[in-house]
Structures are given as C-alpha cells and as structure tokens.
C-alpha cells in the first residue's frame, strides 16, 4: 500500500472560520468628531443636515466595506452621534467662559 504524503496536507483540509471585525470606535475619532461639530454649528440647518447625512453615510459605507455587522455599525454611529453632541455642548460652554471684560461686564 502506497501512501501519498502530499494529499493529506492541512492546507487541503481548510475550514472556513468566521471572524468578528472590530472597528476603531467612532467616538474616539476625535478629529472627525470635532470637525463634524464645527461644520454643523457653522452651517444653516439645511446645510448642517446635509453634512450630517453625508458624514454618516460615508462612515457606514466604510464599515460595510470592512465587513462589520450592521448591528455593530448602528451602535458605532449612535456613539459617534453622542460624541458630536457632547463636543457641541463642550464648545458652547467653552465659548461662554471667554467673555471679554469678565462676567460682571
């Protein structure tokens, strides 16, 4: 009985393995969060809404191309929204502190 050593290689017994793709958290993309906050505050309501839709659409497409599950994408986009809201609030409070002449003026 002759055994072929090359037909029993592990390469030929490959099993398809599922993997979870873990994205870099959107809420920690600080430059993108800050830019979104600035652009939303600087635009008219209509312009801000268009910018937001385009930004969310681009983020979603990026994550879909990377193979991230849709439920994970939704969670990431919610956290990005929260981060942008937080940044807008922070910027609002920071602007109130810098009154020329102080609070009594």
C-alpha positions as protocol buffer text, in pm:
chain_id: "A"
residue {
  index: 1
  type: UNK
  ca { x: 0 y: 0 z: 0 }
}
residue {
  index: 2
  type: UNK
  ca { x: 147 y: 327 z: -116 }
}
residue {
  index: 3
  type: UNK
  ca { x: 58 y: 645 z: 82 }
}
residue {
  index: 4
  type: UNK
  ca { x: 75 y: 981 z: -89 }
}
residue {
  index: 5
  type: UNK
  ca { x: 223 y: 1221 z: 168 }
}
residue {
  index: 6
  type: UNK
  ca { x: 114 y: 1529 z: -25 }
}
residue {
  index: 7
  type: UNK
  ca { x: -260 y: 1462 z: -35 }
}
residue {
  index: 8
  type: UNK
  ca { x: -307 y: 1488 z: 341 }
}
residue {
  index: 9
  type: UNK
  ca { x: -172 y: 1838 z: 394 }
}
residue {
  index: 10
  type: UNK
  ca { x: -362 y: 2065 z: 636 }
}
residue {
  index: 11
  type: UNK
  ca { x: -392 y: 2318 z: 356 }
}
residue {
  index: 12
  type: UNK
  ca { x: -643 y: 2095 z: 180 }
}
residue {
  index: 13
  type: UNK
  ca { x: -850 y: 2048 z: 496 }
}
residue {
  index: 14
  type: UNK
  ca { x: -913 y: 2422 z: 539 }
}
residue {
  index: 15
  type: UNK
  ca { x: -1222 y: 2504 z: 741 }
}
residue {
  index: 16
  type: UNK
  ca { x: -1391 y: 2838 z: 681 }
}
residue {
  index: 17
  type: UNK
  ca { x: -1361 y: 3036 z: 1003 }
}
residue {
  index: 18
  type: UNK
  ca { x: -1592 y: 3323 z: 1093 }
}
residue {
  index: 19
  type: UNK
  ca { x: -1428 y: 3630 z: 1241 }
}
residue {
  index: 20
  type: UNK
  ca { x: -1566 y: 3939 z: 1407 }
}
residue {
  index: 21
  type: UNK
  ca { x: -1425 y: 4260 z: 1264 }
}
residue {
  index: 22
  type: UNK
  ca { x: -1391 y: 4510 z: 1544 }
}
residue {
  index: 23
  type: UNK
  ca { x: -1386 y: 4869 z: 1419 }
}
residue {
  index: 24
  type: UNK
  ca { x: -1193 y: 5151 z: 1579 }
}
residue {
  index: 25
  type: UNK
  ca { x: -1462 y: 5318 z: 1792 }
}
residue {
  index: 26
  type: UNK
  ca { x: -1609 y: 5617 z: 1607 }
}
residue {
  index: 27
  type: UNK
  ca { x: -1644 y: 5814 z: 1927 }
}
residue {
  index: 28
  type: UNK
  ca { x: -1262 y: 5813 z: 1959 }
}
residue {
  index: 29
  type: UNK
  ca { x: -1208 y: 5958 z: 1613 }
}
residue {
  index: 30
  type: UNK
  ca { x: -1160 y: 6294 z: 1780 }
}
residue {
  index: 31
  type: UNK
  ca { x: -1063 y: 6493 z: 1471 }
}
residue {
  index: 32
  type: UNK
  ca { x: -1372 y: 6368 z: 1285 }
}
residue {
  index: 33
  type: UNK
  ca { x: -1595 y: 6438 z: 1588 }
}
residue {
  index: 34
  type: UNK
  ca { x: -1460 y: 6793 z: 1623 }
}
residue {
  index: 35
  type: UNK
  ca { x: -1485 y: 6864 z: 1251 }
}
residue {
  index: 36
  type: UNK
  ca { x: -1845 y: 6742 z: 1245 }
}
residue {
  index: 37
  type: UNK
  ca { x: -1932 y: 6965 z: 1543 }
}
residue {
  index: 38
  type: UNK
  ca { x: -1773 y: 7270 z: 1379 }
}
residue {
  index: 39
  type: UNK
  ca { x: -1937 y: 7207 z: 1042 }
}
residue {
  index: 40
  type: UNK
  ca { x: -2281 y: 7152 z: 1196 }
}
residue {
  index: 41
  type: UNK
  ca { x: -2256 y: 7470 z: 1404 }
}
residue {
  index: 42
  type: UNK
  ca { x: -2124 y: 7677 z: 1111 }
}
residue {
  index: 43
  type: UNK
  ca { x: -2386 y: 7576 z: 854 }
}
residue {
  index: 44
  type: UNK
  ca { x: -2751 y: 7663 z: 816 }
}
residue {
  index: 45
  type: UNK
  ca { x: -2997 y: 7399 z: 935 }
}
residue {
  index: 46
  type: UNK
  ca { x: -3029 y: 7263 z: 584 }
}
residue {
  index: 47
  type: UNK
  ca { x: -2653 y: 7261 z: 526 }
}
residue {
  index: 48
  type: UNK
  ca { x: -2587 y: 7102 z: 864 }
}
residue {
  index: 49
  type: UNK
  ca { x: -2840 y: 6828 z: 794 }
}
residue {
  index: 50
  type: UNK
  ca { x: -2685 y: 6758 z: 452 }
}
residue {
  index: 51
  type: UNK
  ca { x: -2335 y: 6747 z: 602 }
}
residue {
  index: 52
  type: UNK
  ca { x: -2450 y: 6511 z: 878 }
}
residue {
  index: 53
  type: UNK
  ca { x: -2624 y: 6275 z: 633 }
}
residue {
  index: 54
  type: UNK
  ca { x: -2316 y: 6265 z: 411 }
}
residue {
  index: 55
  type: UNK
  ca { x: -2082 y: 6204 z: 708 }
}
residue {
  index: 56
  type: UNK
  ca { x: -2296 y: 5921 z: 848 }
}
residue {
  index: 57
  type: UNK
  ca { x: -2335 y: 5768 z: 503 }
}
residue {
  index: 58
  type: UNK
  ca { x: -1958 y: 5775 z: 447 }
}
residue {
  index: 59
  type: UNK
  ca { x: -1889 y: 5618 z: 788 }
}
residue {
  index: 60
  type: UNK
  ca { x: -2150 y: 5347 z: 723 }
}
residue {
  index: 61
  type: UNK
  ca { x: -2001 y: 5265 z: 381 }
}
residue {
  index: 62
  type: UNK
  ca { x: -1650 y: 5244 z: 529 }
}
residue {
  index: 63
  type: UNK
  ca { x: -1762 y: 4998 z: 794 }
}
residue {
  index: 64
  type: UNK
  ca { x: -1970 y: 4792 z: 549 }
}
residue {
  index: 65
  type: UNK
  ca { x: -1668 y: 4757 z: 319 }
}
residue {
  index: 66
  type: UNK
  ca { x: -1465 y: 4638 z: 618 }
}
residue {
  index: 67
  type: UNK
  ca { x: -1721 y: 4362 z: 680 }
}
residue {
  index: 68
  type: UNK
  ca { x: -1861 y: 4494 z: 1007 }
}
residue {
  index: 69
  type: UNK
  ca { x: -2203 y: 4362 z: 1110 }
}
residue {
  index: 70
  type: UNK
  ca { x: -2494 y: 4604 z: 1059 }
}
residue {
  index: 71
  type: UNK
  ca { x: -2594 y: 4598 z: 1428 }
}
residue {
  index: 72
  type: UNK
  ca { x: -2237 y: 4696 z: 1521 }
}
residue {
  index: 73
  type: UNK
  ca { x: -2241 y: 4973 z: 1258 }
}
residue {
  index: 74
  type: UNK
  ca { x: -2563 y: 5113 z: 1406 }
}
residue {
  index: 75
  type: UNK
  ca { x: -2412 y: 5111 z: 1755 }
}
residue {
  index: 76
  type: UNK
  ca { x: -2096 y: 5286 z: 1630 }
}
residue {
  index: 77
  type: UNK
  ca { x: -2297 y: 5553 z: 1451 }
}
residue {
  index: 78
  type: UNK
  ca { x: -2503 y: 5616 z: 1766 }
}
residue {
  index: 79
  type: UNK
  ca { x: -2185 y: 5656 z: 1970 }
}
residue {
  index: 80
  type: UNK
  ca { x: -2047 y: 5893 z: 1705 }
}
residue {
  index: 81
  type: UNK
  ca { x: -2368 y: 6099 z: 1726 }
}
residue {
  index: 82
  type: UNK
  ca { x: -2335 y: 6115 z: 2106 }
}
residue {
  index: 83
  type: UNK
  ca { x: -1970 y: 6222 z: 2077 }
}
residue {
  index: 84
  type: UNK
  ca { x: -2057 y: 6501 z: 1831 }
}
residue {
  index: 85
  type: UNK
  ca { x: -2339 y: 6623 z: 2058 }
}
residue {
  index: 86
  type: UNK
  ca { x: -2101 y: 6620 z: 2355 }
}
residue {
  index: 87
  type: UNK
  ca { x: -1841 y: 6816 z: 2156 }
}
residue {
  index: 88
  type: UNK
  ca { x: -2101 y: 7075 z: 2053 }
}
residue {
  index: 89
  type: UNK
  ca { x: -2204 y: 7116 z: 2417 }
}
residue {
  index: 90
  type: UNK
  ca { x: -1840 y: 7144 z: 2526 }
}
residue {
  index: 91
  type: UNK
  ca { x: -1773 y: 7409 z: 2260 }
}
residue {
  index: 92
  type: UNK
  ca { x: -2082 y: 7601 z: 2368 }
}
residue {
  index: 93
  type: UNK
  ca { x: -1971 y: 7611 z: 2732 }
}
residue {
  index: 94
  type: UNK
  ca { x: -1613 y: 7696 z: 2637 }
}
residue {
  index: 95
  type: UNK
  ca { x: -1741 y: 7994 z: 2439 }
}
residue {
  index: 96
  type: UNK
  ca { x: -1937 y: 8126 z: 2738 }
}
residue {
  index: 97
  type: UNK
  ca { x: -1628 y: 8136 z: 2960 }
}
residue {
  index: 98
  type: UNK
  ca { x: -1429 y: 8364 z: 2732 }
}
residue {
  index: 99
  type: UNK
  ca { x: -1625 y: 8687 z: 2772 }
}
residue {
  index: 100
  type: UNK
  ca { x: -1409 y: 8995 z: 2730 }
}
residue {
  index: 101
  type: UNK
  ca { x: -1427 y: 9202 z: 3048 }
}
residue {
  index: 102
  type: UNK
  ca { x: -1541 y: 8911 z: 3266 }
}
residue {
  index: 103
  type: UNK
  ca { x: -1886 y: 8811 z: 3387 }
}
residue {
  index: 104
  type: UNK
  ca { x: -1964 y: 9144 z: 3554 }
}
residue {
  index: 105
  type: UNK
  ca { x: -1936 y: 9335 z: 3229 }
}
